[in-house]
Coordinates of C-alpha atoms in Angstrom, one line a residue:
Chain S
X9 CA -16.0 16.4 -40.6
X10 CA -18.5 14.2 -38.7
X11 CA -19.9 15.5 -35.2
X12 CA -22.3 14.4 -32.6
X13 CA -23.4 15.4 -29.2
X14 CA -24.3 13.0 -26.5
X15 CA -24.4 12.2 -22.7
X16 CA -21.6 10.2 -21.2
X17 CA -22.7 7.1 -19.8
X18 CA -20.0 5.8 -17.5
X19 CA -21.0 5.9 -13.9
X20 CA -17.9 7.7 -12.8
X21 CA -17.7 9.9 -15.9
X22 CA -14.5 10.1 -18.3
X23 CA -11.9 9.6 -15.6
X24 CA -8.8 7.3 -15.3
X25 CA -9.3 4.0 -17.0
X26 CA -12.3 4.9 -19.2
X27 CA -10.3 8.1 -20.2
X28 CA -7.4 6.1 -21.1
X29 CA -9.4 3.6 -23.1
X30 CA -11.2 6.5 -25.0
X31 CA -7.8 8.1 -25.8
X32 CA -6.5 4.8 -27.1
X33 CA -9.5 4.4 -29.3
X34 CA -8.8 7.9 -30.7
X35 CA -5.1 7.4 -31.2
X36 CA -5.6 4.0 -32.7
X37 CA -8.1 5.4 -35.4
X38 CA -5.5 7.9 -36.8
X39 CA -8.2 10.6 -37.2
X40 CA -8.2 14.1 -35.8
X41 CA -10.7 14.0 -32.9
X42 CA -11.9 17.1 -30.9
X43 CA -13.9 16.6 -27.6
X44 CA -15.8 19.5 -26.3
X45 CA -17.6 20.1 -23.2
X46 CA -19.2 23.4 -22.6
X47 CA -16.9 26.1 -23.8
X48 CA -13.8 24.0 -23.8
X49 CA -12.5 21.8 -26.6
X50 CA -9.4 19.6 -26.4
X51 CA -7.4 17.3 -28.6
X52 CA -9.1 13.9 -27.8
X53 CA -5.6 12.2 -28.4
X54 CA -4.4 13.9 -25.2
X55 CA -5.2 11.9 -22.1
X56 CA -4.3 15.0 -20.0
X57 CA -6.6 17.2 -22.2
X58 CA -9.5 14.8 -21.8
X59 CA -9.2 14.4 -18.1
X60 CA -8.8 18.2 -17.6
X61 CA -12.4 18.6 -19.0
X62 CA -13.7 16.8 -15.8
X63 CA -16.4 15.0 -17.5
X64 CA -18.9 13.5 -15.1
X65 CA -21.6 10.9 -15.6
X66 CA -24.4 12.4 -17.7
X67 CA -22.5 15.4 -19.0
X68 CA -23.2 16.4 -22.7
X69 CA -20.0 16.4 -24.8
X70 CA -19.7 16.9 -28.6
X71 CA -17.2 14.7 -30.5
X72 CA -15.9 15.9 -33.8
X73 CA -13.9 13.8 -36.2
X74 CA -11.8 14.9 -39.1
X75 CA -10.2 12.5 -41.5
X76 CA -10.7 9.9 -44.2
X77 CA -12.5 7.5 -41.9
X78 CA -14.5 10.1 -39.8
X79 CA -17.9 8.4 -39.9
X80 CA -16.8 5.1 -38.8
X81 CA -14.7 6.5 -36.2
X82 CA -17.4 8.7 -34.8
X83 CA -19.7 5.7 -34.6
X84 CA -17.1 3.9 -32.6
X85 CA -16.4 6.7 -30.2
X86 CA -20.1 7.4 -29.7
X87 CA -20.7 3.8 -28.8
X88 CA -17.7 3.9 -26.4
X89 CA -19.1 7.0 -24.5
X90 CA -22.6 5.6 -24.4
X91 CA -21.4 2.5 -22.7
X92 CA -20.9 2.4 -18.9
X93 CA -17.2 1.4 -18.4
X94 CA -17.5 1.4 -14.6
X95 CA -20.2 -1.0 -14.5
Chain Q
X3 CA 41.9 -12.1 10.4
X4 CA 40.0 -9.0 9.6
X5 CA 36.9 -8.4 11.6
X6 CA 34.2 -7.6 8.9
X7 CA 32.1 -4.6 9.8
X8 CA 28.2 -5.2 10.4
X9 CA 25.6 -2.8 9.2
X10 CA 22.6 -2.9 11.4
X11 CA 19.0 -2.4 10.8
X12 CA 15.6 -4.0 11.4
X13 CA 15.2 -7.3 9.7
X14 CA 12.0 -8.5 8.1
X15 CA 11.3 -12.2 8.3
X16 CA 14.0 -14.6 9.2
X17 CA 15.7 -15.3 5.9
X18 CA 19.4 -15.0 4.8
X19 CA 20.7 -14.1 1.3
X20 CA 24.1 -13.5 -0.1
X21 CA 24.9 -11.8 -3.4
X22 CA 26.2 -8.8 -5.1
X23 CA 24.8 -5.4 -4.4
X24 CA 23.0 -3.2 -7.1
X25 CA 22.0 0.3 -5.8
X26 CA 18.8 2.2 -6.7
X27 CA 20.0 5.2 -8.5
X28 CA 19.8 8.5 -6.5
X29 CA 16.8 10.7 -7.3
X30 CA 17.1 12.8 -10.4
X31 CA 17.7 16.6 -9.4
X32 CA 15.0 19.1 -10.4
X33 CA 16.5 21.0 -13.4
X34 CA 17.4 24.6 -13.0
X35 CA 15.4 27.4 -14.9
X36 CA 18.2 28.1 -17.1
X37 CA 18.2 29.7 -20.6
X38 CA 18.8 27.3 -23.5
X39 CA 22.1 27.8 -25.4
X40 CA 21.1 26.2 -28.5
X41 CA 18.4 27.0 -31.1
X42 CA 14.8 26.4 -30.4
X43 CA 14.7 23.6 -33.1
X44 CA 17.8 21.6 -31.5
X45 CA 16.2 22.0 -28.1
X46 CA 12.8 20.8 -29.4
X47 CA 14.4 17.7 -31.0
X48 CA 16.2 16.7 -27.6
X49 CA 12.9 17.0 -25.8
X50 CA 10.9 15.1 -28.4
X51 CA 13.6 12.5 -28.4
X52 CA 13.6 12.2 -24.7
X53 CA 9.8 11.8 -24.3
X54 CA 9.7 9.2 -27.1
X55 CA 12.5 7.3 -25.4
X56 CA 10.6 7.6 -22.1
X57 CA 7.5 6.4 -23.6
X58 CA 9.2 3.3 -25.3
X59 CA 11.1 2.5 -22.1
X60 CA 7.9 2.4 -20.1
X61 CA 5.9 0.4 -22.8
X62 CA 8.8 -2.2 -22.9
X63 CA 8.9 -2.5 -18.9
X64 CA 5.1 -2.9 -19.1
X65 CA 5.4 -5.7 -21.6
X66 CA 8.0 -7.4 -19.5
X67 CA 6.1 -7.2 -16.3
X68 CA 2.5 -8.1 -17.5
X69 CA -0.5 -8.0 -15.6
X70 CA -1.8 -4.8 -13.5
X71 CA 2.0 -3.4 -13.8
X72 CA 1.6 -3.4 -17.7
X73 CA -1.7 -1.4 -17.2
X74 CA 0.1 1.1 -14.9
X75 CA 3.0 1.5 -17.2
X76 CA 1.0 1.8 -20.3
X77 CA -0.8 4.7 -18.7
X78 CA 2.4 6.3 -17.9
X79 CA 3.8 5.9 -21.5
X80 CA 0.5 7.5 -22.6
X81 CA 1.4 10.5 -20.6
X82 CA 4.8 10.7 -22.1
X83 CA 3.2 10.7 -25.5
X84 CA 0.7 13.2 -24.7
X85 CA 0.2 15.9 -27.5
X86 CA -1.1 18.4 -25.1
X87 CA 2.1 18.1 -22.9
X88 CA 4.3 18.2 -26.2
X89 CA 2.6 21.4 -27.1
X90 CA 3.2 23.0 -23.7
X91 CA 6.8 21.8 -23.9
X92 CA 7.3 23.3 -27.3
X93 CA 5.7 26.6 -26.1
X94 CA 8.2 26.7 -23.0
X95 CA 11.2 25.9 -25.4
X96 CA 10.2 28.8 -27.7
X97 CA 10.0 31.0 -24.6
X98 CA 13.7 30.2 -24.2
X99 CA 13.6 27.2 -21.7
X100 CA 16.0 24.3 -21.9
X101 CA 14.4 20.9 -22.9
X102 CA 14.9 19.7 -19.2
X103 CA 13.2 22.8 -17.7
X104 CA 10.3 22.7 -20.3
X105 CA 9.6 19.1 -19.5
X106 CA 9.9 19.6 -15.8
X107 CA 7.6 22.7 -15.8
X108 CA 5.0 21.3 -18.3
X109 CA 4.6 18.2 -16.2
X110 CA 4.3 20.2 -13.0
X111 CA 1.5 22.3 -14.4
X112 CA -0.5 19.2 -15.5
X113 CA 0.4 17.6 -12.2
X114 CA -1.1 20.6 -10.4
X115 CA -4.1 20.4 -12.5
X116 CA -4.7 16.7 -11.8
X117 CA -4.1 17.3 -8.0
X118 CA -6.6 20.0 -7.9
X119 CA -9.3 17.5 -9.2
X120 CA -8.8 15.3 -6.2
X121 CA -10.1 11.6 -6.1
X122 CA -8.4 9.0 -8.1
X123 CA -6.9 11.5 -10.6
X124 CA -5.4 13.4 -7.7
X125 CA -3.7 10.3 -6.4
X126 CA -2.3 9.7 -10.0
X127 CA -0.7 13.2 -10.0
X128 CA 2.5 11.9 -8.7
X129 CA 2.7 9.5 -11.8
X130 CA 3.6 12.6 -13.9
X131 CA 6.5 13.5 -11.7
X132 CA 7.7 10.0 -12.4
X133 CA 7.4 10.4 -16.2
X134 CA 9.2 13.8 -16.0
X135 CA 12.1 12.4 -14.0
X136 CA 12.5 9.6 -16.5
X137 CA 12.6 12.0 -19.4
X138 CA 15.1 14.4 -17.5
X139 CA 17.3 11.7 -16.6
X140 CA 17.5 10.6 -20.2
X141 CA 18.3 14.2 -21.2
X142 CA 21.1 14.5 -18.5
X143 CA 22.5 11.1 -19.3
X144 CA 21.7 9.8 -15.8
X145 CA 20.8 6.1 -15.0
X146 CA 17.1 5.3 -15.6
X147 CA 15.2 5.9 -12.3
X148 CA 13.7 3.1 -10.6
X149 CA 14.6 -0.5 -9.9
X150 CA 17.8 -1.5 -11.7
X151 CA 17.7 -4.7 -13.8
X152 CA 20.3 -7.2 -14.1
X153 CA 20.4 -10.9 -15.4
X154 CA 22.4 -12.0 -12.5
X155 CA 20.3 -12.1 -9.1
X156 CA 21.2 -9.2 -6.9
X157 CA 20.7 -7.5 -3.5
X158 CA 18.9 -4.3 -4.0
X159 CA 20.1 -1.5 -1.8
X160 CA 17.8 1.6 -1.8
X161 CA 17.0 4.6 0.3
X162 CA 13.4 3.3 0.4
X163 CA 11.2 1.8 -2.2
X164 CA 8.0 3.8 -3.4
X165 CA 4.9 1.9 -4.2
X166 CA 5.6 2.6 -8.1
X167 CA 8.9 0.8 -7.7
X168 CA 7.4 -2.2 -6.0
X169 CA 5.1 -2.6 -9.0
X170 CA 8.0 -3.3 -11.2
X171 CA 10.2 -5.3 -9.0
X172 CA 11.2 -8.5 -10.6
X173 CA 11.0 -11.0 -7.7
X174 CA 13.1 -13.7 -9.4
X175 CA 16.2 -11.5 -9.8
X176 CA 15.9 -9.7 -6.3
X177 CA 17.7 -12.0 -3.5
X178 CA 17.1 -9.6 -0.8
X179 CA 16.1 -5.8 0.0
X180 CA 18.1 -3.5 2.1
X181 CA 17.1 0.1 2.7
X182 CA 18.8 3.0 4.4
X183 CA 15.6 4.7 5.5
X184 CA 12.1 3.4 6.4
X185 CA 11.2 1.4 9.3
X186 CA 9.3 -2.0 9.9
X187 CA 6.0 -0.3 8.6
X188 CA 7.5 1.3 5.5
X189 CA 6.2 0.1 2.1
X190 CA 9.5 -1.9 1.6
X191 CA 8.8 -3.7 4.8
X192 CA 5.2 -4.4 4.0
X193 CA 6.1 -5.7 0.6
X194 CA 8.8 -7.8 1.8
X195 CA 6.5 -9.4 4.3
X196 CA 3.7 -10.0 1.7
X197 CA 6.1 -11.5 -0.8
X198 CA 8.3 -13.3 1.7
X199 CA 11.5 -11.5 0.5
X200 CA 14.4 -11.3 3.0
X201 CA 14.9 -7.7 3.9
X202 CA 16.7 -5.4 6.3
X203 CA 15.3 -1.9 6.4
X204 CA 16.5 1.3 8.1
X205 CA 20.1 0.2 7.8
X206 CA 21.8 3.7 7.7
X207 CA 25.1 2.0 7.1
X208 CA 24.1 0.6 3.9
X209 CA 24.5 3.9 2.3
X210 CA 28.1 3.1 1.9
X211 CA 27.6 0.0 -0.2
X212 CA 28.4 0.3 -3.9
X213 CA 27.3 -1.9 -6.9
X214 CA 29.2 -5.3 -6.9
X215 CA 29.9 -5.5 -3.3
X216 CA 29.2 -8.9 -2.0
X217 CA 27.1 -9.1 1.1
X218 CA 25.4 -11.3 3.5
X219 CA 21.9 -10.1 4.5
X220 CA 20.7 -11.7 7.8
X221 CA 17.0 -10.7 8.4
X222 CA 16.8 -12.6 11.7
X223 CA 19.7 -10.5 13.3
X224 CA 18.9 -7.4 11.2
X225 CA 22.4 -7.3 9.9
X226 CA 24.1 -6.7 6.4
X227 CA 27.8 -7.8 6.3
X228 CA 30.3 -6.8 3.5
X229 CA 32.6 -9.4 2.2
X230 CA 31.6 -12.1 4.6
X231 CA 33.7 -15.2 5.4
X232 CA 32.6 -18.3 3.5
X233 CA 32.2 -19.9 7.0
X234 CA 29.7 -17.3 8.0
X235 CA 27.9 -17.6 4.8
X236 CA 27.6 -21.4 5.3
X237 CA 26.4 -21.0 8.9
X238 CA 23.7 -18.6 7.7
X239 CA 22.5 -20.6 5.1
X240 CA 22.4 -23.7 7.2
X241 CA 20.3 -21.8 9.7
X242 CA 17.8 -20.7 6.9
X243 CA 17.6 -24.2 5.8
X244 CA 16.9 -25.6 9.4
X245 CA 14.3 -22.7 9.7
X246 CA 12.5 -23.8 6.6
X247 CA 12.5 -27.4 7.8
X248 CA 10.7 -26.6 11.1
X249 CA 8.5 -24.4 9.1
X250 CA 7.6 -27.1 6.7
X251 CA 7.0 -29.6 9.6
X252 CA 4.5 -27.4 11.3
X253 CA 1.1 -27.3 9.9
X254 CA -2.5 -27.2 11.2
X255 CA -3.9 -24.5 13.5
X256 CA -1.9 -22.3 15.7
X257 CA -1.1 -23.7 19.3
X258 CA 1.4 -23.4 21.8
X259 CA 3.5 -26.3 23.2
X260 CA 0.8 -26.9 26.0
X261 CA -2.0 -27.2 23.4
X262 CA -3.3 -23.7 24.3
X263 CA -4.9 -22.7 21.0
X264 CA -4.0 -19.3 19.2
X265 CA -5.8 -19.1 15.9
X266 CA -3.6 -17.7 13.2
X267 CA -5.6 -15.5 10.9
X268 CA -4.8 -13.5 7.8
X269 CA -4.7 -9.8 6.8
X270 CA -6.3 -9.4 3.4
X271 CA -7.5 -6.5 1.2
X272 CA -8.7 -8.2 -2.0
X273 CA -10.2 -11.5 -3.3
X274 CA -6.8 -12.5 -4.6
X275 CA -5.1 -12.0 -1.2
X276 CA -8.0 -14.0 0.4
X277 CA -7.4 -17.0 -2.0
X278 CA -3.6 -16.8 -1.1
X279 CA -4.4 -16.7 2.5
X280 CA -6.7 -19.7 2.4
X281 CA -4.0 -21.5 0.4
X282 CA -1.5 -20.8 3.1
X283 CA -3.3 -22.3 5.9
X284 CA -5.0 -19.2 7.6
X285 CA -7.5 -20.2 10.0
X286 CA -9.8 -17.4 8.7
X287 CA -9.4 -13.6 8.4
X288 CA -8.6 -11.3 11.2
X289 CA -8.6 -8.1 9.2
X290 CA -10.4 -7.6 5.9
X291 CA -9.4 -4.2 4.7
X292 CA -12.4 -2.9 2.8
X293 CA -10.9 0.4 1.5
X294 CA -9.3 -1.1 -1.6
X295 CA -12.9 -1.8 -3.0
X296 CA -13.5 1.8 -2.6
X297 CA -10.3 3.5 -3.7
X298 CA -10.6 5.6 -6.8
X299 CA -14.3 5.6 -6.5
X300 CA -15.9 9.0 -6.5
X301 CA -18.9 7.7 -4.5
X302 CA -19.5 4.5 -2.5
X303 CA -20.3 1.4 -4.4
X304 CA -24.0 0.3 -4.1
X305 CA -25.2 -2.2 -1.6
X306 CA -25.5 -5.0 -4.2
X307 CA -22.0 -4.2 -5.7
X308 CA -20.5 -4.4 -2.3
X309 CA -22.3 -7.5 -1.3
X310 CA -21.1 -9.4 -4.4
X311 CA -17.6 -8.6 -3.4
X312 CA -17.9 -9.5 0.1
X313 CA -19.6 -12.9 -0.7
X314 CA -16.7 -13.7 -3.0
X315 CA -14.3 -13.3 -0.2
X316 CA -16.4 -15.0 2.4
X317 CA -16.7 -17.9 0.0
X318 CA -12.9 -18.6 0.6
X319 CA -13.5 -19.3 4.3
X320 CA -16.3 -21.7 4.8
X321 CA -17.0 -22.3 8.6
X322 CA -14.2 -19.9 9.5
X323 CA -14.1 -16.5 11.0
X324 CA -13.8 -13.4 8.8
X325 CA -13.5 -10.0 10.6
X326 CA -14.3 -7.3 8.2
X327 CA -13.2 -3.7 9.1
X328 CA -15.5 -1.1 7.8
X329 CA -14.2 1.6 5.7
X330 CA -11.0 3.1 7.2
X331 CA -10.7 6.3 5.2
X332 CA -8.5 9.4 5.8
X333 CA -4.8 10.0 6.7
X334 CA -2.8 8.2 4.0
X335 CA -5.8 6.8 2.2
X336 CA -8.4 9.6 1.7
X337 CA -11.7 8.9 -0.1
X338 CA -13.4 11.7 -2.0
X339 CA -16.8 11.0 -0.5
X340 CA -15.7 10.5 3.2
X341 CA -12.5 12.6 3.8
X342 CA -12.6 16.3 4.5
X343 CA -10.3 18.3 2.2
X344 CA -7.7 20.4 3.5
X345 CA -7.2 18.9 7.2
X346 CA -3.7 20.2 8.3
X347 CA -3.2 17.0 10.2
X348 CA -5.0 14.1 8.6
X349 CA -3.6 11.4 10.8
X350 CA -5.3 13.3 13.7
X351 CA -8.4 14.3 11.7
X352 CA -11.9 13.0 11.0
X353 CA -10.8 9.5 9.8
X354 CA -11.9 6.0 10.5
X355 CA -15.2 5.8 12.4
X356 CA -15.2 9.6 13.0
X357 CA -15.7 10.0 9.2
X358 CA -18.3 7.3 9.0
X359 CA -20.3 8.9 11.9
X360 CA -20.3 12.1 9.9
X361 CA -21.5 10.2 6.8
X362 CA -23.8 7.6 8.5
X363 CA -25.5 6.5 5.4
X364 CA -22.1 5.1 3.9
X365 CA -21.7 3.0 7.2
X366 CA -25.4 1.9 7.1
X367 CA -25.0 0.9 3.4
X368 CA -21.9 -1.1 4.1
X369 CA -23.2 -2.9 7.2
X370 CA -26.4 -3.8 5.3
X371 CA -24.2 -5.1 2.4
X372 CA -22.2 -7.1 4.8
X373 CA -25.2 -8.6 6.6
X374 CA -26.7 -9.5 3.3
X375 CA -23.5 -11.2 2.2
X376 CA -23.0 -12.9 5.5
X377 CA -26.6 -14.4 5.4
X378 CA -25.8 -16.0 2.0
X379 CA -22.5 -17.5 3.2
X380 CA -21.0 -20.2 5.6
X381 CA -18.2 -18.0 7.0
X382 CA -18.6 -16.5 10.5
X383 CA -18.6 -12.8 9.6
X384 CA -17.8 -10.3 12.2
X385 CA -17.3 -6.4 11.7
X386 CA -15.1 -4.0 13.6
X387 CA -14.6 -0.2 13.6
X388 CA -11.4 1.6 13.0
X389 CA -10.0 4.5 14.9
X390 CA -12.4 4.1 18.0
X391 CA -11.4 6.6 20.7
X392 CA -14.0 6.4 23.4
X393 CA -16.3 3.7 25.0
X394 CA -19.4 5.9 23.5
X395 CA -18.0 5.2 20.0
X396 CA -17.7 1.5 20.7
X397 CA -21.3 1.5 22.1
X398 CA -22.6 3.5 18.9
X399 CA -20.9 1.1 16.5
X400 CA -22.1 -2.0 18.1
X401 CA -25.8 -0.9 18.5
X402 CA -25.7 0.2 14.7
X403 CA -24.3 -3.2 13.6
X404 CA -26.7 -5.2 15.6
X405 CA -29.5 -3.1 14.3
X406 CA -28.5 -3.8 10.8
X407 CA -28.2 -7.6 11.2
X408 CA -24.4 -8.2 12.0
X409 CA -24.6 -9.9 15.3
X410 CA -20.8 -9.7 16.2
X411 CA -19.4 -6.2 16.3
X412 CA -16.1 -5.2 17.7
X413 CA -13.7 -2.4 17.6
X414 CA -10.1 -1.7 16.8
X415 CA -7.8 -0.5 19.7
X416 CA -5.3 1.8 17.9
X417 CA -5.9 5.1 19.6
X418 CA -4.1 5.2 23.1
X419 CA -7.3 6.5 24.7
X420 CA -9.0 3.4 23.7
X421 CA -6.2 1.3 25.4
X422 CA -6.1 3.4 28.6
X423 CA -9.7 3.2 29.1
X424 CA -10.0 -0.5 28.0
X425 CA -11.9 -1.6 31.3
X426 CA -14.7 0.7 30.3
X427 CA -14.4 0.2 26.5
X428 CA -14.2 -3.6 26.3
X429 CA -17.8 -4.3 27.8
X430 CA -19.3 -2.4 24.7
X431 CA -17.5 -4.6 22.3
X432 CA -18.2 -8.1 21.1
X433 CA -14.4 -8.4 20.7
X434 CA -11.4 -5.9 20.3
X435 CA -8.5 -6.1 17.7
X436 CA -5.4 -4.2 18.4
X437 CA -4.0 -2.4 15.4
X438 CA -0.2 -2.2 16.5
X439 CA 1.0 0.0 13.6
X440 CA -1.3 3.0 14.3
X441 CA -1.2 2.3 18.1
X442 CA 2.7 2.7 17.9
X443 CA 2.4 5.9 15.7
X444 CA 0.0 7.5 18.2
X445 CA 1.8 6.5 21.5
X446 CA 4.9 7.9 20.0
X447 CA 3.3 10.9 18.2
X448 CA 5.6 9.7 15.2
X449 CA 4.3 9.4 11.7
X450 CA 4.6 5.9 10.6
X451 CA 5.4 6.9 7.1
X452 CA 8.1 9.3 7.9
X453 CA 11.6 7.8 7.5
X454 CA 13.2 10.3 9.9
X455 CA 11.2 9.2 12.8
X456 CA 11.0 5.5 11.9
X457 CA 13.2 4.5 14.9
X458 CA 10.2 5.4 17.1
X459 CA 7.9 2.9 15.0
X460 CA 8.8 -0.1 17.0
X461 CA 6.1 -2.4 18.4
X462 CA 8.6 -4.0 20.8
X463 CA 8.7 -0.9 22.8
X464 CA 7.4 -1.4 26.3
X465 CA 5.4 1.8 25.9
X466 CA 3.3 0.0 23.4
X467 CA 3.5 -3.4 25.2
X468 CA 2.2 -2.0 28.4
X469 CA -1.1 -0.6 26.6
X470 CA -1.4 -4.1 25.0
X471 CA -1.1 -5.6 28.4
X472 CA -3.9 -3.3 29.7
X473 CA -6.2 -4.1 26.8
X474 CA -5.4 -7.9 27.3
X475 CA -6.3 -7.8 31.0
X476 CA -9.5 -6.0 30.3
X477 CA -10.5 -8.7 27.6
X478 CA -9.7 -11.5 30.1
X479 CA -11.7 -9.9 32.9
X480 CA -14.8 -9.3 30.6
X481 CA -14.6 -12.6 28.5
X482 CA -14.0 -10.6 25.4
X483 CA -11.6 -11.9 22.7
X484 CA -8.6 -9.8 22.1
X485 CA -7.0 -10.0 18.6
X486 CA -3.8 -8.4 17.2
X487 CA -3.9 -7.3 13.6
X488 CA -0.9 -5.2 13.1
X489 CA 2.5 -6.1 11.5
X490 CA 3.7 -6.9 15.1
X491 CA 1.8 -10.3 15.0
X492 CA 4.0 -11.2 12.0
X493 CA 7.2 -11.1 14.0
X494 CA 7.6 -14.6 15.4
X495 CA 9.2 -13.7 18.9
X496 CA 7.0 -10.7 19.4
X497 CA 3.9 -13.1 18.5
X498 CA 5.1 -15.1 21.8
X499 CA 5.2 -11.9 23.7
X500 CA 1.6 -10.8 22.5
X501 CA 0.1 -14.1 23.4
X502 CA 1.7 -13.6 26.8
X503 CA 0.2 -10.1 27.1
X504 CA -3.3 -11.6 26.5
X505 CA -3.8 -11.9 22.8
X506 CA -6.3 -14.6 21.9
X507 CA -5.9 -14.5 18.1
X508 CA -3.1 -13.2 15.9
X509 CA -3.7 -11.8 12.4
X510 CA -1.0 -11.1 9.9
X511 CA 0.2 -11.2 6.2
X512 CA -0.3 -14.9 5.2
X513 CA 3.2 -15.2 4.3
X514 CA 4.2 -15.0 7.9
X515 CA 1.8 -17.5 9.3
X516 CA 4.2 -20.5 8.9
X517 CA 7.0 -18.9 10.9
X518 CA 4.8 -17.7 13.8
X519 CA 3.2 -21.1 13.9
X520 CA 6.6 -22.7 14.1
X521 CA 7.7 -20.3 16.8
X522 CA 4.5 -20.5 18.9
X523 CA 4.7 -24.3 19.0
X524 CA 8.0 -24.0 20.9
X525 CA 6.6 -22.3 24.1
X526 CA 3.9 -22.8 26.7
X527 CA 1.5 -20.3 27.9
X528 CA 3.4 -19.9 31.1
X529 CA 6.6 -19.3 29.1
X530 CA 4.9 -16.7 27.1
X531 CA 3.6 -14.9 30.2
X532 CA 7.0 -14.9 31.7
X533 CA 8.5 -13.5 28.4
X534 CA 6.0 -10.9 28.1
X535 CA 6.6 -9.7 31.6
X536 CA 10.4 -9.4 30.8
X537 CA 9.5 -7.4 27.5
X538 CA 7.0 -5.1 29.2
X539 CA 9.2 -4.2 32.0
X540 CA 12.3 -3.4 29.9
X541 CA 13.3 0.4 29.4
X542 CA 13.5 0.2 25.7
X543 CA 12.5 -1.7 22.5
X544 CA 16.1 -2.9 22.1
X545 CA 16.2 -4.0 25.7
X546 CA 12.9 -5.8 25.3
X547 CA 14.0 -7.7 22.3
X548 CA 17.3 -8.6 24.1
X549 CA 15.7 -9.8 27.3
X550 CA 13.4 -12.2 25.4
X551 CA 16.2 -13.5 23.2
X552 CA 18.5 -14.0 26.3
X553 CA 15.8 -15.7 28.2
X554 CA 15.1 -18.2 25.4
X555 CA 18.7 -19.1 24.6

């Protein structure tokens, strides 16, 4: 399992379109991904789960990836979250 | 010979269309909270299959539609595929629910969660209901909700169209729209006007039409006729052809038969609609709605971001007027950073200029961005404030706009108090613009989005016309221009009346400009004043329409 913690860069946090793009990246990877903010963890393949975390700009989140391609997927997801998709 | 029955409603535009009826399916009923009969496994399989079918259906529709509709539909498909939703459905089925009820209840709980988050996500909460209804219809063997599809062009008969329906409307196969509910400012009517589709709205009698009925839809007369005679069909089609000939022949700036100029401007909300308006020969913009740039935003865009967008719009109208309405948030278009939560009566709440006064920095930033963009452009940029109720508010807005570098600042007249006190208000504005949709709603205390009171939403009503007359007179006395920027200006006969009441410019969806231009060219200013007096002294909207039609025939 590969795991990293980082601050979300999108100006409006992980809402709406950025959230949908994030989930699509997760489902396309075929890996098991968990997204954690504070005490709560959700299946990152669930758009409803991801938006229910209410992630704002600058919030610290942890991404954990399980699967045969965990490291590459983690890199892709970290890059995604470090980019401002509302710019 | 059998006299055919006529179904009456309010026509949008002046077109005619003939073809077979296809009805929008009736809404899917909410499933009852019944216990399931079969095993949990069987019920689970039904639910999984229904959600998968819904997702596939939405993706296929998205692919067919392309563009932004595809993005909307893909997002809906993602919700149908959602593993958290599936887990919740499984859990409810294990507890004894039917597949129908489990999907309904699971979606409802996610919808409430989204709604409680407010902002853009709150607005998307209704999408979950749409997904649930599709899956439930699939389980119950009901027709797929939404706009029906057919390879043969058809006349769509619906109760009313929701914005989500209009996103997937295939304009090539829809000959005309007929609704039983909704008035001239319903979503259906606005869509029809924007896209130039023939439509009759609020035609209660159309509830009796069934799939396959041949009908003649006549928007000019606001009628729908079942099984029309060939003779009547020919006549209607000839009239439409004659109209489009007049329309094609009329080009250039708007003017009356005596040469009196009435600039015809466009209502726009985005850079796309700005380009469309410029292409259709608008002489500028009479209403640039800026809310669209802010919708979905958690906070206002920065001054520079705003200025970039404004500049792109201004660039489409070199040497022409562009009237920008500052943010009109509240009521049916709340914004997270401006609109108070939980107002009982948002249409009467702190909206428009009232909200901006309470958050003055947002207004200052917007005016600064507009001044900046205007300085870098050749367009004649003016600003106006929405929902102004008193002369003091007009004075406040003009002073602030001038201070921040926008030299021409006017106010909208859409609250009856502003119209009644026009003689005191107008001197505090560089121009005024009458928003007939909201003015009508407030004059009649009738929600403009509510179908059951749509019959009161009629700008032909003398109660509205007399207020417009009051404003027109105050404008003339003070040398202040009076524009009209509601849907009323798009009705060609009413446009004549509005000019007669003192309107100096008319602003409308750009698709209506050609029709209005053609109609105005048929009358002099004296004619317009005479017709306006007839309409304003009539006892009802219907009588006003008839008085004008009779006097002109």
